[in-house]
PDB file of C-alpha atoms in Angstrom:
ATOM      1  CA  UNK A 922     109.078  97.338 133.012  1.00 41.00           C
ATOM      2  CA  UNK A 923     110.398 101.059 131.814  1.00 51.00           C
ATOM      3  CA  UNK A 924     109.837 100.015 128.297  1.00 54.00           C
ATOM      4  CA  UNK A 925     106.132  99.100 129.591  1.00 69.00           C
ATOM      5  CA  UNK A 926     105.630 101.723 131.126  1.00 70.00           C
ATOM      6  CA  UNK A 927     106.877 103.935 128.218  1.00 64.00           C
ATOM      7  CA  UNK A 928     104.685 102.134 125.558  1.00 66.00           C
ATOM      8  CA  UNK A 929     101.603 102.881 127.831  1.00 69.00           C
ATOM      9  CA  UNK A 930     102.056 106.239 128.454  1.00 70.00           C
ATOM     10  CA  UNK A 931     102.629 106.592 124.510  1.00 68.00           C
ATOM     11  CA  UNK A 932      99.280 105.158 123.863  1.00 73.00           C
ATOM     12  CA  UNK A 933      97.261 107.387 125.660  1.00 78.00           C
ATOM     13  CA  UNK A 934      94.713 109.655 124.416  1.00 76.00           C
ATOM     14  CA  UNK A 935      95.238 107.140 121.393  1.00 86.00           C
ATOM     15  CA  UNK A 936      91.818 105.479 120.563  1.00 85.00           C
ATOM     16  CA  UNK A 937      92.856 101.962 119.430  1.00 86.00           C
ATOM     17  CA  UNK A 938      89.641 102.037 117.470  1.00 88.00           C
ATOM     18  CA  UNK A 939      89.141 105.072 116.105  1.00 94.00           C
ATOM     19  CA  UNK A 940      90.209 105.738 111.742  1.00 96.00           C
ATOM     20  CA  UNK A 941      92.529 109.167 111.482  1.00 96.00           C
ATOM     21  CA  UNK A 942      92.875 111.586 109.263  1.00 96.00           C
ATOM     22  CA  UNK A 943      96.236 111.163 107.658  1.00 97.00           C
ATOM     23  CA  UNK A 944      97.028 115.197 108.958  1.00 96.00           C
ATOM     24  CA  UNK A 945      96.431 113.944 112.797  1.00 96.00           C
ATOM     25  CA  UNK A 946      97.514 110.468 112.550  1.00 96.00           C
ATOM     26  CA  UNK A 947     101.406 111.611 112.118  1.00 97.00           C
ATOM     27  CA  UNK A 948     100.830 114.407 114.642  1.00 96.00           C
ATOM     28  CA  UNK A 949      99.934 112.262 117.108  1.00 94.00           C
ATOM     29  CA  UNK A 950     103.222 110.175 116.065  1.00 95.00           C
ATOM     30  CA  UNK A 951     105.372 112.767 115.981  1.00 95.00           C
ATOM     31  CA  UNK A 952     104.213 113.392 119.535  1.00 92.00           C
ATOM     32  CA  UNK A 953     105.071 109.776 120.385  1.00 89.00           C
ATOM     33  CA  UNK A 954     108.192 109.543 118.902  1.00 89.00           C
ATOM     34  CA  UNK A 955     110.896 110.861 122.324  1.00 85.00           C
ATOM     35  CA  UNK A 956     113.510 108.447 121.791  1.00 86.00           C
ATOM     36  CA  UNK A 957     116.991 109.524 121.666  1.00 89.00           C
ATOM     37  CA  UNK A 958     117.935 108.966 118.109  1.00 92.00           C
ATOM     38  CA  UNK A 959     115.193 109.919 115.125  1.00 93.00           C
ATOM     39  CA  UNK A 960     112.851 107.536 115.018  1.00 94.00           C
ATOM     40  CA  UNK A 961     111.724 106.244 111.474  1.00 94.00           C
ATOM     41  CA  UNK A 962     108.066 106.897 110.531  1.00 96.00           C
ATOM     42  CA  UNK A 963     106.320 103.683 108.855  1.00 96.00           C
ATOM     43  CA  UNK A 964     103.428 103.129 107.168  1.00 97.00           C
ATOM     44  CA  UNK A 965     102.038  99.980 106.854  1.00 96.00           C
ATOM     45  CA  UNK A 966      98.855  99.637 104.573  1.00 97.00           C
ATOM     46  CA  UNK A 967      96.521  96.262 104.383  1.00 96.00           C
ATOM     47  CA  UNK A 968      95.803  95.162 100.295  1.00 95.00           C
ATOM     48  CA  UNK A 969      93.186  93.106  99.312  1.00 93.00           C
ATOM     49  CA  UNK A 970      95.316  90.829  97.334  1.00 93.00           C
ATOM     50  CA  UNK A 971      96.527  87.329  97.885  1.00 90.00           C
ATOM     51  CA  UNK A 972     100.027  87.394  97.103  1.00 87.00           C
ATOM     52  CA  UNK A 973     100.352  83.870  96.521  1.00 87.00           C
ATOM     53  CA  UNK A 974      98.956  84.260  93.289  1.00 88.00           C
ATOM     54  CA  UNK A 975     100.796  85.492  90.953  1.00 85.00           C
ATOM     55  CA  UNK A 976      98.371  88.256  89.365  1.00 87.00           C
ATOM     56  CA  UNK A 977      98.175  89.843  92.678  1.00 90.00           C
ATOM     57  CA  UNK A 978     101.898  90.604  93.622  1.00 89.00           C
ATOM     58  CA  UNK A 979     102.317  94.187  94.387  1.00 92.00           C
ATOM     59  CA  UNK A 980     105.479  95.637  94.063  1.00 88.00           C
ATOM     60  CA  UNK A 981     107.367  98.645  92.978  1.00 88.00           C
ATOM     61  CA  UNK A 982     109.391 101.770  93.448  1.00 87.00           C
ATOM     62  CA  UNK A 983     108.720 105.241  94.514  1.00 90.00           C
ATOM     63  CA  UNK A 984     110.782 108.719  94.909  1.00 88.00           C
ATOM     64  CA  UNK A 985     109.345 109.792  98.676  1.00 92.00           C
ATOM     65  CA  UNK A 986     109.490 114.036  97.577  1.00 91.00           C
ATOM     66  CA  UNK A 987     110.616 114.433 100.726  1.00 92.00           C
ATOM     67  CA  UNK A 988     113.347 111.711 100.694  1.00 89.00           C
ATOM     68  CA  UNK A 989     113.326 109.387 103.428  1.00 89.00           C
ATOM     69  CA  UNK A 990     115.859 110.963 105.553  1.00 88.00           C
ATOM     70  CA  UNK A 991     118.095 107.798 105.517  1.00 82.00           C
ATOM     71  CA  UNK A 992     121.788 107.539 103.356  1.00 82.00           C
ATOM     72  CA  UNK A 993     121.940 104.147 101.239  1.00 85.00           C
ATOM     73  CA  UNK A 994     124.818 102.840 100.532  1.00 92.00           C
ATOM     74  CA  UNK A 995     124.508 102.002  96.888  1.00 95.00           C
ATOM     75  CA  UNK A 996     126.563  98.683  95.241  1.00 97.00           C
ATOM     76  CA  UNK A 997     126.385  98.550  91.423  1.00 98.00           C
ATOM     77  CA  UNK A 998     127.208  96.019  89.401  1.00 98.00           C
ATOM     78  CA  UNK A 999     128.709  97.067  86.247  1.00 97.00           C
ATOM     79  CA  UNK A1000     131.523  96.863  83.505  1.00 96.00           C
ATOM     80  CA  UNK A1001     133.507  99.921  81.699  1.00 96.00           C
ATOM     81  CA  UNK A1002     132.048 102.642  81.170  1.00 97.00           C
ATOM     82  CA  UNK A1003     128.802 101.521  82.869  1.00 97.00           C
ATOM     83  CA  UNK A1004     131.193 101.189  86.111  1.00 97.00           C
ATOM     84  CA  UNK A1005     132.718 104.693  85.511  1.00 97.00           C
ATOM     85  CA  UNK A1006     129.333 106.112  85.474  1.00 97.00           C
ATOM     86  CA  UNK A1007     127.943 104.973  88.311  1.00 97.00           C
ATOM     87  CA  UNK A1008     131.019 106.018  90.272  1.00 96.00           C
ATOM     88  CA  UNK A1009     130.607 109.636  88.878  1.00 96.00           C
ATOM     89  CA  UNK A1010     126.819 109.134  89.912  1.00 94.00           C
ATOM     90  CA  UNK A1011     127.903 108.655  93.467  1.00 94.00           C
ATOM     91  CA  UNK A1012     127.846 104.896  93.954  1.00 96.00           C
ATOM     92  CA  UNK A1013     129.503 103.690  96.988  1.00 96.00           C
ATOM     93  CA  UNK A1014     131.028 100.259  95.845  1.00 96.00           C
ATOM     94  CA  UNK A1015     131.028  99.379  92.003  1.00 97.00           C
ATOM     95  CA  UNK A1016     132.574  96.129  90.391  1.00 96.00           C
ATOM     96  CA  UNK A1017     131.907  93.217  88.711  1.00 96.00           C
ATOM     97  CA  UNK A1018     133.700  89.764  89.353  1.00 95.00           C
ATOM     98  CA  UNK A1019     135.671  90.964  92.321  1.00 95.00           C
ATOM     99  CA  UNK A1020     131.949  92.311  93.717  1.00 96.00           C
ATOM    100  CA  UNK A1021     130.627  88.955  93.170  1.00 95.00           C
ATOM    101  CA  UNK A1022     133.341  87.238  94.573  1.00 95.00           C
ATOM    102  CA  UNK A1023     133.224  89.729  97.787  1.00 95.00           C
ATOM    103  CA  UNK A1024     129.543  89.060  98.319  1.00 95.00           C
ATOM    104  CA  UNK A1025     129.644  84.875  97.866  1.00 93.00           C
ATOM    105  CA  UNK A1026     132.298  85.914 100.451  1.00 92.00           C
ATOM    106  CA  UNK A1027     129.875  87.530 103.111  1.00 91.00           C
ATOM    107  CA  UNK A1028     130.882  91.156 102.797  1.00 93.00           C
ATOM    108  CA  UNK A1029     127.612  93.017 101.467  1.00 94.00           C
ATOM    109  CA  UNK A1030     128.295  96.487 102.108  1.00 92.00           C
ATOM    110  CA  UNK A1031     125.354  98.323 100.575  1.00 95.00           C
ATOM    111  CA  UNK A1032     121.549  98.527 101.077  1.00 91.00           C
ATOM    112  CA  UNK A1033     120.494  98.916  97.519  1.00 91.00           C
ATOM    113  CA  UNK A1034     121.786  97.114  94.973  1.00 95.00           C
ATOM    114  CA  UNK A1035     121.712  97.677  91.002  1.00 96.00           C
ATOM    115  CA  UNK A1036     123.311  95.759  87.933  1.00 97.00           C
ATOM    116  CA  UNK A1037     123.339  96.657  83.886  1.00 97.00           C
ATOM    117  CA  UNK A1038     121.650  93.954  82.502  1.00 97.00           C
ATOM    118  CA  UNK A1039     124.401  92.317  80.522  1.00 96.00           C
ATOM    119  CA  UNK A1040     126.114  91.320  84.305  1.00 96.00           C
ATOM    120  CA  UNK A1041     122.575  89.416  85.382  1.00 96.00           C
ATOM    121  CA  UNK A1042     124.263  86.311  84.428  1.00 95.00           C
ATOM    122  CA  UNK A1043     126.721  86.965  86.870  1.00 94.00           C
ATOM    123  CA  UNK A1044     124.386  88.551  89.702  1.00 96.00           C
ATOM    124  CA  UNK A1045     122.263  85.702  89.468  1.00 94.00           C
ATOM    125  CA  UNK A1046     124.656  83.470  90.995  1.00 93.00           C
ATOM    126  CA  UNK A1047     123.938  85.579  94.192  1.00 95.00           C
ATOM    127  CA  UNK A1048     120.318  84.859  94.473  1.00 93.00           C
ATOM    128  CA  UNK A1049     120.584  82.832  97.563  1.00 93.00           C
ATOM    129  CA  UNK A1050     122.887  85.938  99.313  1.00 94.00           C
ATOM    130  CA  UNK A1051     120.907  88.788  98.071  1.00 95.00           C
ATOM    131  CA  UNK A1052     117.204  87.740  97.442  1.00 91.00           C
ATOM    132  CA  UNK A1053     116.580  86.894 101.091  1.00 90.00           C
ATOM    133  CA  UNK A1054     118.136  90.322 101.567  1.00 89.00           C
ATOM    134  CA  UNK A1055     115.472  91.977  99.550  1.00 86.00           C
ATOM    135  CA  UNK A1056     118.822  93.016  97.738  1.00 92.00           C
ATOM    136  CA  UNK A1057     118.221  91.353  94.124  1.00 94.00           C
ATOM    137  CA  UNK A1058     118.517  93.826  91.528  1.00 94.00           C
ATOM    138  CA  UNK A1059     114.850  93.175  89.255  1.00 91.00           C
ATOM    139  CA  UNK A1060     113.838  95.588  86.082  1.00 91.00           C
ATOM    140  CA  UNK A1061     110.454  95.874  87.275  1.00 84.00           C
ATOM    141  CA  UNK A1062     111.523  98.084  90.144  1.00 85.00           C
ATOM    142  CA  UNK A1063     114.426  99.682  88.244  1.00 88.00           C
ATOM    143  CA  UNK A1064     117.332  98.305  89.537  1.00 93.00           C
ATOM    144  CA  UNK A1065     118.180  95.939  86.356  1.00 96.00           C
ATOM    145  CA  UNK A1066     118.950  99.240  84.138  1.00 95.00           C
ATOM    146  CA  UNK A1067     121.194 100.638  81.369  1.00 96.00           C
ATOM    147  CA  UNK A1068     120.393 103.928  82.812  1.00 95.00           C
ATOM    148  CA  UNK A1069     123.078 103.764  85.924  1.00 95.00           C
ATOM    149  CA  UNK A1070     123.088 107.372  87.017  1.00 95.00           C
ATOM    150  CA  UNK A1071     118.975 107.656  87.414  1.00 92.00           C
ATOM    151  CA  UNK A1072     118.857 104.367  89.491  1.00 92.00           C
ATOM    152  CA  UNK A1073     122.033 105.637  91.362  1.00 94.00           C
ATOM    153  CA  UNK A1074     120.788 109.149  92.045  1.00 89.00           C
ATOM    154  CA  UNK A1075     116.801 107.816  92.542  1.00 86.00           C
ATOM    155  CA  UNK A1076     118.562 105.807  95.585  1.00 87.00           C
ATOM    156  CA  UNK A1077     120.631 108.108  96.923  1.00 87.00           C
ATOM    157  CA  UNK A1078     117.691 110.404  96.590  1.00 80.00           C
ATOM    158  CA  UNK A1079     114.895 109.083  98.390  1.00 80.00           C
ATOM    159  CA  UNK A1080     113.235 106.121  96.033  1.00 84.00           C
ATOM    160  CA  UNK A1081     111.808 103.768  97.931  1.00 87.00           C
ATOM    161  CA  UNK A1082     110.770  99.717  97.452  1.00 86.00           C
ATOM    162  CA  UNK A1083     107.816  98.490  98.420  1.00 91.00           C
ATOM    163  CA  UNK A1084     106.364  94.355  98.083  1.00 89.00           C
ATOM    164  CA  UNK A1085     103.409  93.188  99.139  1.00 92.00           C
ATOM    165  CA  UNK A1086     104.357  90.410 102.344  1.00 90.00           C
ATOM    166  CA  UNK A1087     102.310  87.262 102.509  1.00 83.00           C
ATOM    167  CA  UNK A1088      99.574  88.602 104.234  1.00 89.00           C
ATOM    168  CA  UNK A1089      98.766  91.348 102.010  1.00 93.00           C
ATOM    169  CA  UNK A1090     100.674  93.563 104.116  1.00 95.00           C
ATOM    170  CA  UNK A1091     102.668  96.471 102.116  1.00 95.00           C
ATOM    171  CA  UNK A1092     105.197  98.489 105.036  1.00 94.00           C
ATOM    172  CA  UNK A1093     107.732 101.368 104.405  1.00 93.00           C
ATOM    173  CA  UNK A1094     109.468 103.613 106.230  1.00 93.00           C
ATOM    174  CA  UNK A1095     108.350 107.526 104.717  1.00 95.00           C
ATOM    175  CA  UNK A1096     110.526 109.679 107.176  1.00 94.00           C
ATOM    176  CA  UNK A1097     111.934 110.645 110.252  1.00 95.00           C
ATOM    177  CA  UNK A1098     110.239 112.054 113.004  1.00 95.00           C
ATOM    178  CA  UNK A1099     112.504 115.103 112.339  1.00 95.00           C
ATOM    179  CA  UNK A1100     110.440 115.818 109.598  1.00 96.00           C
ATOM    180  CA  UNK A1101     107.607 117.942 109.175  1.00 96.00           C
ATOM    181  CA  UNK A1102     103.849 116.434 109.632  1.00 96.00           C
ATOM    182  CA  UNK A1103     103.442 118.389 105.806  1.00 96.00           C
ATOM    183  CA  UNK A1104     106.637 116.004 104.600  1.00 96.00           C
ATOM    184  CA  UNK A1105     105.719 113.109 106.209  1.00 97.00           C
ATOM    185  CA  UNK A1106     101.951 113.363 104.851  1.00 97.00           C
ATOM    186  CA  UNK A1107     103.107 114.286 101.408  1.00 96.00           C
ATOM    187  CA  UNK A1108     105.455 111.140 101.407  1.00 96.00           C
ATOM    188  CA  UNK A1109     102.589 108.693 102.780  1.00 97.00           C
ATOM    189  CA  UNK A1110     100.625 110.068  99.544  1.00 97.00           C
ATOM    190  CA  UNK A1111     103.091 109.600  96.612  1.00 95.00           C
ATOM    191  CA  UNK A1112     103.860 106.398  98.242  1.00 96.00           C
ATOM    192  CA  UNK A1113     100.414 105.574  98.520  1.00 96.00           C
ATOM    193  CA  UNK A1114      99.800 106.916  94.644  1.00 96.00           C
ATOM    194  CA  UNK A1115     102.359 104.442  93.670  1.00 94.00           C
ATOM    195  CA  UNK A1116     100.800 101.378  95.356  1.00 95.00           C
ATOM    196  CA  UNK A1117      97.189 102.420  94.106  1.00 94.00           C
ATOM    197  CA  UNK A1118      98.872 102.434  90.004  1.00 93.00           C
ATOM    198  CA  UNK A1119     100.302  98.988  90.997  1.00 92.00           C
ATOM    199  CA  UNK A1120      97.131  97.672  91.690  1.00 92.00           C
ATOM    200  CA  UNK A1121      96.878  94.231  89.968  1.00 91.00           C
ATOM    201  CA  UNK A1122      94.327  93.003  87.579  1.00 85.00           C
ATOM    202  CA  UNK A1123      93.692  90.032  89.919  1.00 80.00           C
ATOM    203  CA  UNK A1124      92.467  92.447  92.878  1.00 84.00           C
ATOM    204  CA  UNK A1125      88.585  92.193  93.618  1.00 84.00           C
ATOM    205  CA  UNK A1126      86.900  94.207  96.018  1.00 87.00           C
ATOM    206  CA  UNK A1127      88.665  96.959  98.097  1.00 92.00           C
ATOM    207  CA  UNK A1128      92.322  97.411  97.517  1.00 95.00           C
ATOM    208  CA  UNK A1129      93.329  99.694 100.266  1.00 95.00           C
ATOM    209  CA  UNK A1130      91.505  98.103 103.106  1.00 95.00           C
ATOM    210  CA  UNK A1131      93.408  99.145 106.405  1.00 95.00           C
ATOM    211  CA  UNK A1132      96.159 101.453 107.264  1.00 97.00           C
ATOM    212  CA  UNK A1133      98.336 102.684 110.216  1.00 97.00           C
ATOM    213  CA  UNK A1134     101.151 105.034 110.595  1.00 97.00           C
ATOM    214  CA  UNK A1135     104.047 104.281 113.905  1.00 95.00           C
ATOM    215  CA  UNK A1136     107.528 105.498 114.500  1.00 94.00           C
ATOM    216  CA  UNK A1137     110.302 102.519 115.149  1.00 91.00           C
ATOM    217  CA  UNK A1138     109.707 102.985 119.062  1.00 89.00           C
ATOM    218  CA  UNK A1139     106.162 104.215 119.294  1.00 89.00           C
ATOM    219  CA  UNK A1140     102.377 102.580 119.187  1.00 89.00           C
ATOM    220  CA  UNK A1141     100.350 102.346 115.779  1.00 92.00           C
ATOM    221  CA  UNK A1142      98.078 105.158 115.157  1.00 96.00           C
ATOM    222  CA  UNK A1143      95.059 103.892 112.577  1.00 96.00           C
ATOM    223  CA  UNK A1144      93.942 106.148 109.543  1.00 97.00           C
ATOM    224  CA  UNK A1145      91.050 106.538 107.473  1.00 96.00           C
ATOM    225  CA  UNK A1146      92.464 104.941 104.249  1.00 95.00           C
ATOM    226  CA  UNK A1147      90.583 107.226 102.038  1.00 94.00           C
ATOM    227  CA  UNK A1148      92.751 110.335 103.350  1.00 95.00           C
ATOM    228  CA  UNK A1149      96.057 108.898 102.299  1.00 94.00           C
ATOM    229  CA  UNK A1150      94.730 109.161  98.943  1.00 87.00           C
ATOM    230  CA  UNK A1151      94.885 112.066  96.242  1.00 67.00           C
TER     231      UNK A1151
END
């Protein structure tokens, strides 16, 4: 009943109807967002794409400006001097074999993972562990690289990963409610940048078709799609 009673008193003077401006839409968040820990702003954006086709799978990677006030814990898989690198870059386990072997074994201790590409071979043993995860390192978002300290430092810095679900819904988290409604609004717009560049060449019609902005706790608040834009 309290967590009723919480939820409806968060909703009002929201019009369930009514599109936003981008600006108000995260004010009215912010204003929303009274738990006790800081509440993670998402965005979650409706494509006009069937992601069961192939041509129309969005997906990608974006540095929020802002970062996303969140730490990652970074795993990279790597050998030599690859490894050495990405230790210097701040990665928070690094390995090869023995990481394999640790992750077959249950113990994933990161949220991002990254791998040169001459240790695929090896990671892709772990596709039934990490893909489910979201964890599998791919070179279309940047996380199959030679170029270990960008991917390490992008992650540790704010870069973000976005995929398209099933029902051509695209969510992120952009923030925390800590943040400013200027930081959150420029973070919804490079993120939303990103996913307009990924647009696929099987996409007809309108591409952003619905959008709405919510902190982890608090009610959806809809916004005028064109506003997220630019």
């Amino acid at each position: 009943m309290a967590i009723g009673k919480r939820l409806k008193k968060a909703r009002e003077g929201i019009d369930r109807e009514k599109l936003y401006p981008l600006a108000e839409a995260i004010k009215m968040v912010r204003e929303r967002a009274k738990s006790k820990f800081d509440e993670t702003i998402e965005v979650a954006i409706n494509l006009g794409v069937d992601p069961r086709h192939a041509d129309q799978m969005v997906r990608g990677v974006v540095t929020l400006p802002n970062g996303t006030g969140r730490t990652l814990r970074v795993g990279v898989f790597a050998r030599g001097a690859k490894a050495d690198e990405a230790k210097a870059a701040g990665a928070d386990v690094v390995g090869a074999e023995d990481l394999v072997e640790k992750v077959q074994n249950g113990t994933i201790d990161f949220d991002r993972c990254i791998a040169t590409p001459d240790m695929m071979p090896l990671v892709g043993r772990l596709g039934k562990v990490l893909g489910p995860r979201g964890l599998m390192p791919n070179p279309k978002i940047g996380t199959v690289t030679m170029d270990v300290t960008g991917a390490v430092k992008g992650a540790k810095g704010g870069s973000v990963e976005f995929r398209v679900e099933k029902a051509g819904i695209l969510q992120a988290g952009v923030g925390k409610a800590s943040f400013t409604e200027e930081k959150l609004v420029e973070n919804i717009k490079a993120l939303a940048d990103a996913v307009s560049k990924a647009k696929p060449a099987g996409s007809k019609g309108t591409y952003i078709q619905r959008v709405a902005v919510s902190s982890t706790m608090g009610p959806g608040v809809k916004v005028e799609p064109g506003t997220i834009l630019g």
